[in-house]
Tab-separated table of C-alpha atoms in Angstrom:
chain	number	residue	atom	x	y	z
A	1	VAL	CA	-3.269	15.343	-1.205
A	2	ASP	CA	-3.059	16.383	2.702
A	3	GLY	CA	-3.546	20.044	2.781
A	4	PRO	CA	-0.557	22.934	3.298
A	5	ARG	CA	-0.100	24.322	7.070
A	6	PRO	CA	-0.849	27.779	7.998
A	7	ASP	CA	1.682	28.081	9.667
A	8	VAL	CA	4.100	26.837	7.231
A	9	ALA	CA	5.504	29.778	5.091
A	10	GLY	CA	5.291	28.925	1.516
A	11	GLU	CA	3.721	25.846	1.970
A	12	ALA	CA	0.461	26.002	-0.024
A	13	GLU	CA	2.290	27.207	-3.240
A	14	ARG	CA	4.522	24.168	-3.342
A	15	VAL	CA	0.999	22.393	-1.950
A	16	ALA	CA	-0.858	23.366	-4.654
A	17	GLU	CA	2.442	22.898	-6.759
A	18	THR	CA	1.750	19.216	-6.293
A	19	ARG	CA	-1.431	18.346	-7.244
A	20	GLY	CA	-0.874	20.375	-10.652
A	21	LEU	CA	1.520	17.896	-11.352
A	22	ALA	CA	-0.461	15.353	-10.370
A	23	ALA	CA	-3.418	16.630	-12.970
A	24	ALA	CA	-0.454	16.875	-15.620
A	25	ILE	CA	0.189	13.104	-15.732
A	26	ASP	CA	-1.807	11.581	-18.736
A	27	TRP	CA	-3.324	8.941	-17.081
A	28	THR	CA	-4.266	6.178	-18.916
A	29	SER	CA	-7.691	5.379	-16.539
A	30	ASP	CA	-9.736	5.965	-13.966
A	31	VAL	CA	-8.695	8.077	-11.211
A	32	ARG	CA	-9.838	9.602	-8.244
A	33	THR	CA	-7.925	12.469	-6.176
A	34	LEU	CA	-8.477	13.724	-2.592
A	35	PHE	CA	-6.974	17.096	-1.631
A	36	ARG	CA	-7.367	17.995	1.730
A	37	ASP	CA	-7.892	21.219	2.686
A	38	ASP	CA	-7.051	21.471	6.271
A	39	ASN	CA	-4.227	20.152	7.209
A	40	GLN	CA	-4.451	16.120	8.628
A	41	GLY	CA	-0.458	15.261	9.568
A	42	CYS	CA	1.162	12.164	8.839
A	43	GLY	CA	-1.043	10.014	11.092
A	44	ARG	CA	-4.570	10.701	10.105
A	45	GLY	CA	-4.023	12.356	6.914
A	46	VAL	CA	-2.042	8.596	5.669
A	47	SER	CA	-5.110	7.035	8.006
A	48	GLY	CA	-7.494	8.827	6.423
A	49	ALA	CA	-6.594	8.824	3.222
A	50	ILE	CA	-6.676	4.529	2.702
A	51	ASP	CA	-9.892	4.496	5.393
A	52	TRP	CA	-10.927	6.641	2.198
A	53	PHE	CA	-9.656	3.907	-0.928
A	54	PHE	CA	-11.466	0.439	0.710
A	55	THR	CA	-15.147	3.026	-0.003
A	56	SER	CA	-13.816	1.842	-3.659
A	57	GLU	CA	-11.380	-1.364	-3.495
A	58	GLU	CA	-11.242	-4.442	-2.451
A	59	ARG	CA	-7.496	-4.979	-2.438
A	60	GLY	CA	-5.457	-2.455	-3.269
A	61	ILE	CA	-1.549	-0.870	-2.991
A	62	VAL	CA	-0.416	1.726	-0.907
A	63	LEU	CA	2.224	4.077	-1.776
A	64	GLU	CA	3.329	7.463	-0.096
A	65	ASP	CA	4.611	10.201	-1.417
A	66	ASP	CA	8.938	9.450	-1.157
A	67	LEU	CA	8.275	5.705	-2.784
A	68	LEU	CA	9.899	4.875	-5.714
A	69	PRO	CA	9.150	1.379	-6.665
A	70	GLU	CA	10.844	-0.876	-9.182
A	71	PRO	CA	8.643	-1.812	-12.628
A	72	SER	CA	8.378	-5.700	-10.213
A	73	PHE	CA	6.794	-4.209	-7.441
A	74	PHE	CA	4.070	-3.851	-9.594
A	75	SER	CA	3.404	-7.239	-10.248
A	76	PHE	CA	4.726	-9.196	-7.386
A	77	CYS	CA	1.794	-6.400	-5.090
A	78	GLN	CA	-0.807	-8.045	-7.788
A	79	GLU	CA	0.226	-11.410	-7.984
A	80	LEU	CA	-0.024	-12.299	-4.271
A	81	LEU	CA	-2.897	-10.284	-3.747
A	82	GLU	CA	-4.750	-12.915	-6.139
A	83	ARG	CA	-3.134	-15.413	-4.352
A	84	TYR	CA	-3.747	-14.797	-1.058
A	85	GLU	CA	-7.553	-12.859	-0.374
A	86	ASP	CA	-9.046	-15.004	0.587
A	87	ASP	CA	-6.663	-16.011	3.126
A	88	ARG	CA	-7.394	-14.936	6.061
A	89	ARG	CA	-2.814	-15.930	7.445
A	90	VAL	CA	-2.250	-13.167	5.375
A	91	TRP	CA	-2.333	-9.174	6.149
A	92	ALA	CA	-1.109	-7.387	3.748
A	93	VAL	CA	1.969	-7.702	1.050
A	94	SER	CA	4.937	-6.046	1.206
A	95	GLY	CA	7.615	-4.910	-0.763
A	96	CYS	CA	10.460	-3.705	1.141
A	97	ASN	CA	12.854	-5.748	2.369
A	98	PHE	CA	16.275	-4.122	4.923
A	99	VAL	CA	17.667	-8.087	5.452
A	100	PRO	CA	20.258	-9.403	4.141
A	101	PRO	CA	19.834	-12.725	1.150
A	102	GLU	CA	22.970	-15.089	3.894
A	103	HIS	CA	19.805	-14.240	6.644
A	104	ILE	CA	15.957	-15.609	5.341
A	105	GLY	CA	14.989	-19.196	5.583
A	106	GLY	CA	14.792	-20.226	3.123
A	107	ALA	CA	15.099	-19.836	-1.453
A	108	ALA	CA	11.629	-18.996	-2.016
A	109	SER	CA	11.017	-15.038	-3.650
A	110	TYR	CA	9.493	-13.928	-0.419
A	111	ARG	CA	8.839	-14.908	3.335
A	112	PHE	CA	5.812	-14.507	6.518
A	113	ALA	CA	6.860	-11.772	8.782
A	114	SER	CA	4.367	-10.822	12.081
A	115	TYR	CA	4.140	-6.900	11.246
A	116	PRO	CA	3.964	-4.725	7.966
A	117	HIS	CA	6.881	-2.811	6.316
A	118	VAL	CA	5.025	-0.235	5.156
A	119	TRP	CA	7.719	1.695	2.007
A	120	GLY	CA	5.060	-0.103	0.082
A	121	TRP	CA	3.077	-2.302	0.200
A	122	ALA	CA	-0.719	-3.935	-0.418
A	123	THR	CA	-3.807	-5.063	1.282
A	124	TRP	CA	-7.370	-6.333	1.474
A	125	ARG	CA	-10.217	-4.273	2.299
A	126	ARG	CA	-10.766	-7.319	5.232
A	127	ALA	CA	-7.380	-6.419	6.338
A	128	TRP	CA	-7.809	-3.181	6.312
A	129	GLN	CA	-11.040	-3.059	8.510
A	130	LEU	CA	-9.496	-4.113	11.382
A	131	TYR	CA	-6.858	-1.151	11.013
A	132	ARG	CA	-7.622	1.981	14.485
A	133	TYR	CA	-6.678	5.032	14.279
A	134	ASP	CA	-6.955	5.677	17.817
A	135	LEU	CA	-5.038	3.528	20.166
A	136	ARG	CA	-6.424	5.407	23.721
A	137	GLY	CA	-7.254	2.173	25.630
A	138	TRP	CA	-5.814	-0.179	23.378
A	139	ARG	CA	-4.327	-3.081	26.424
A	140	THR	CA	-8.182	-4.433	26.646
A	141	GLY	CA	-9.433	-7.425	25.722
A	142	SER	CA	-6.496	-9.652	24.683
A	143	SER	CA	-3.914	-6.966	23.231
A	144	LEU	CA	-1.299	-8.129	25.846
A	145	HIS	CA	-0.917	-11.623	24.515
A	146	GLN	CA	-1.604	-11.037	20.864
A	147	VAL	CA	1.659	-8.169	20.812
A	148	TRP	CA	3.389	-11.177	22.748
A	149	ARG	CA	3.119	-14.246	20.256
A	150	GLY	CA	3.493	-11.646	17.861
A	151	SER	CA	6.094	-10.258	18.770
A	152	GLY	CA	8.545	-12.950	18.900
A	153	SER	CA	11.162	-11.661	22.284
A	154	PRO	CA	10.536	-10.475	25.452
A	155	TRP	CA	12.575	-7.564	23.574
A	156	ALA	CA	10.733	-7.316	21.039
A	157	PHE	CA	7.367	-7.546	23.187
A	158	ALA	CA	8.703	-4.180	25.186
A	159	TYR	CA	10.078	-2.302	22.480
A	160	TRP	CA	6.089	-2.549	20.988
A	161	LEU	CA	4.329	-2.323	24.773
A	162	SER	CA	6.838	1.374	24.322
A	163	LEU	CA	6.065	2.273	21.058
A	164	PHE	CA	2.390	1.699	20.944
A	165	GLU	CA	1.560	3.374	24.441
A	166	LEU	CA	3.552	6.920	22.769
A	167	THR	CA	0.554	6.424	19.896
A	168	ALA	CA	-2.031	6.106	22.109
A	169	ARG	CA	-0.493	9.018	24.559
A	170	GLY	CA	0.008	11.956	20.974
A	171	SER	CA	3.417	11.655	21.653
A	172	VAL	CA	4.421	10.558	18.148
A	173	ASP	CA	2.164	11.673	14.025
A	174	THR	CA	1.625	8.862	13.119
A	175	TRP	CA	-0.454	6.042	11.788
A	176	ASP	CA	1.948	2.513	11.293
A	177	TYR	CA	2.220	1.224	14.748
A	178	GLN	CA	-1.410	1.448	14.383
A	179	ALA	CA	-1.476	-0.947	11.322
A	180	VAL	CA	1.169	-3.262	12.889
A	181	LEU	CA	-0.961	-3.564	16.505
A	182	ALA	CA	-3.605	-4.512	13.901
A	183	SER	CA	-1.511	-6.920	12.781
A	184	PHE	CA	-0.826	-8.028	15.868
A	185	ARG	CA	-4.577	-8.403	16.675
A	186	CYS	CA	-5.789	-10.713	14.186
A	187	GLY	CA	-3.084	-12.891	13.789
A	188	GLY	CA	-2.138	-11.898	10.537
A	189	LEU	CA	1.169	-11.823	9.179
A	190	THR	CA	3.156	-10.036	5.563
A	191	ALA	CA	4.179	-11.634	2.616
A	192	THR	CA	7.483	-9.975	1.746
A	193	SER	CA	9.791	-9.796	-0.472
A	194	ASN	CA	13.157	-10.606	-0.691
A	195	THR	CA	14.613	-9.027	-3.121
A	196	ASN	CA	14.112	-4.972	-1.723
A	197	LEU	CA	11.742	-3.013	-4.642
A	198	VAL	CA	11.321	0.197	-3.066
A	199	THR	CA	13.424	2.506	-3.015
A	200	ASN	CA	12.894	5.488	-0.357
A	201	LEU	CA	13.934	9.148	-1.627
A	202	GLY	CA	12.764	10.698	1.708
A	203	PHE	CA	15.790	10.854	3.426
A	204	GLY	CA	16.919	14.949	4.844
A	205	VAL	CA	16.063	17.510	6.944
A	206	GLU	CA	13.150	18.336	5.850
A	207	ALA	CA	11.849	14.920	6.532
A	208	THR	CA	9.190	14.498	9.391
A	209	HIS	CA	11.105	10.995	10.440
A	210	THR	CA	13.759	9.974	7.961
A	211	ALA	CA	16.495	12.708	8.428
A	212	ASP	CA	18.846	10.154	8.548
A	213	ARG	CA	19.342	7.254	6.679
A	214	PRO	CA	19.501	3.957	8.335
A	215	ALA	CA	22.485	1.054	7.508
A	216	HIS	CA	20.135	-1.726	7.043
A	217	VAL	CA	18.366	0.175	3.709
A	218	ARG	CA	19.281	-2.045	1.660
A	219	ALA	CA	19.574	-0.922	-2.148
A	220	ALA	CA	16.347	-1.776	-4.608
A	221	GLU	CA	16.586	-4.498	-7.522
A	222	GLU	CA	14.755	-6.479	-9.915
A	223	LEU	CA	12.789	-8.724	-9.216
A	224	ARG	CA	13.463	-12.324	-10.422
A	225	TRP	CA	10.239	-14.734	-12.486
A	226	PRO	CA	8.508	-16.232	-11.971
A	227	LEU	CA	7.453	-16.234	-8.167
A	228	VAL	CA	9.175	-18.955	-6.230
A	229	HIS	CA	5.862	-19.566	-3.964
A	230	PRO	CA	6.612	-20.367	-0.332
A	231	ALA	CA	5.644	-24.381	1.105
A	232	GLU	CA	4.160	-23.158	4.414
A	233	VAL	CA	2.195	-19.710	5.035
A	234	GLN	CA	4.536	-18.623	8.579
A	235	VAL	CA	7.349	-16.144	10.284
A	236	ASP	CA	10.850	-16.537	9.070
A	237	LEU	CA	12.120	-16.821	12.074
A	238	ARG	CA	15.328	-16.715	10.854
A	239	SER	CA	15.241	-13.236	9.303
A	240	GLU	CA	13.050	-11.984	12.464
A	241	ALA	CA	15.664	-12.723	14.855
A	242	TRP	CA	17.945	-10.469	12.694
A	243	THR	CA	15.263	-7.664	11.588
A	244	ARG	CA	14.381	-7.692	15.680
A	245	ARG	CA	18.373	-7.137	15.790
A	246	GLN	CA	18.678	-4.531	13.231
A	247	VAL	CA	15.694	-2.870	12.423
A	248	LEU	CA	14.106	-1.979	15.192
A	249	GLY	CA	17.040	-2.205	17.792
A	250	ALA	CA	15.151	-3.949	20.448
A	251	THR	CA	17.366	-5.483	22.249
A	252	PRO	CA	18.581	-4.129	25.747
A	253	ARG	CA	20.889	-1.524	24.832
A	254	GLY	CA	18.438	-0.475	21.728
A	255	LEU	CA	15.477	-0.252	24.569
A	256	MET	CA	17.666	1.968	26.479
A	257	ARG	CA	18.228	4.314	24.082
A	258	GLN	CA	14.318	3.982	22.863
A	259	GLY	CA	13.077	4.150	26.524
A	260	LEU	CA	15.930	7.747	26.615
A	261	ARG	CA	13.647	9.919	23.196
A	262	ALA	CA	10.572	9.462	25.062
A	263	ALA	CA	11.724	10.487	28.616
A	264	GLY	CA	12.428	13.608	25.828
A	265	ARG	CA	9.171	14.013	24.305
A	266	ARG	CA	7.230	13.597	27.200
A	267	GLY	CA	10.042	16.018	29.171
A	268	GLY	CA	8.956	19.061	25.536
A	269	ALA	CA	5.241	18.123	26.491
C-alpha cells in the first residue's frame, strides 16, 4: 500500500482505512505486507512493490487495487505458471482480454500476444528480472530492432516509440510501458486468456489513468475447464491486428491524437 500524498487533504486517513481493511481479513496463510511511509506514485509504487514481491517468490499473480478477478482467474494463472515456468518464450500470463471471439484465431482457451495486458496478470522472477523502471537511454543496443519485431506494424512501432520516449522523459508516471519494453527486448510472449477474467472497477473522476471506460472493455466471464492449449507458442496474428486498431489506436488517426496529447504534456511541463 502506497503512502499518502502530503498535499491531498484526507488521503492519510483513507490510506490508514485501507491498511486497516487489509489487516482485518482472516487470512489462512502467511501474509507479508509492504506499507510505504512516503508516496511513491503509480510508477515507482507498483514496480517497487513487484520488485519486493519477487525477492521472496519465484512466481506469482499481480493484482492492483481496482481489479476484481473471477475465481477461475487464479486457477488459470496457476496452471499456466506451472506449464510455462521454464519456457523462456513466455514472459507473462494475463487474464485480461479485450478481443471479441470472432477476432481470435483458433479454438484454444488462450492465445499468445506480443505484449502483456496487466489488468490481472502473473509472471516469474526470471521474467521480471529483465524489467527496468528507468527508461533513459533505452534506445541503446538492439532495442529499436526488438521493438520493431514485437510491434507488428509500422503504426504500432511509432506508437510504442512515442510512449517509451514519453516514459523515459518522465512525462508519464507509470510502470507498465516499461514491462512492455522488457517483453519486447527478450522476444517474450504473454499467454492471454480468450475469456476476460478480470473486471476493472477503477473508472471514474478519482482515477489516475482511467477516467473514461473505453468501448473495447469486455465484461468478465467464468472460464471453461479443462483448458484447451494452443498447438504452438506463437502470436495470434488475427487478435493482434484487432488490438492494434481498437485498443492501441495504432493507426494514422490514432497516432495523430496521441501526438496532440503528447504536445499537451510538453506544453504543460
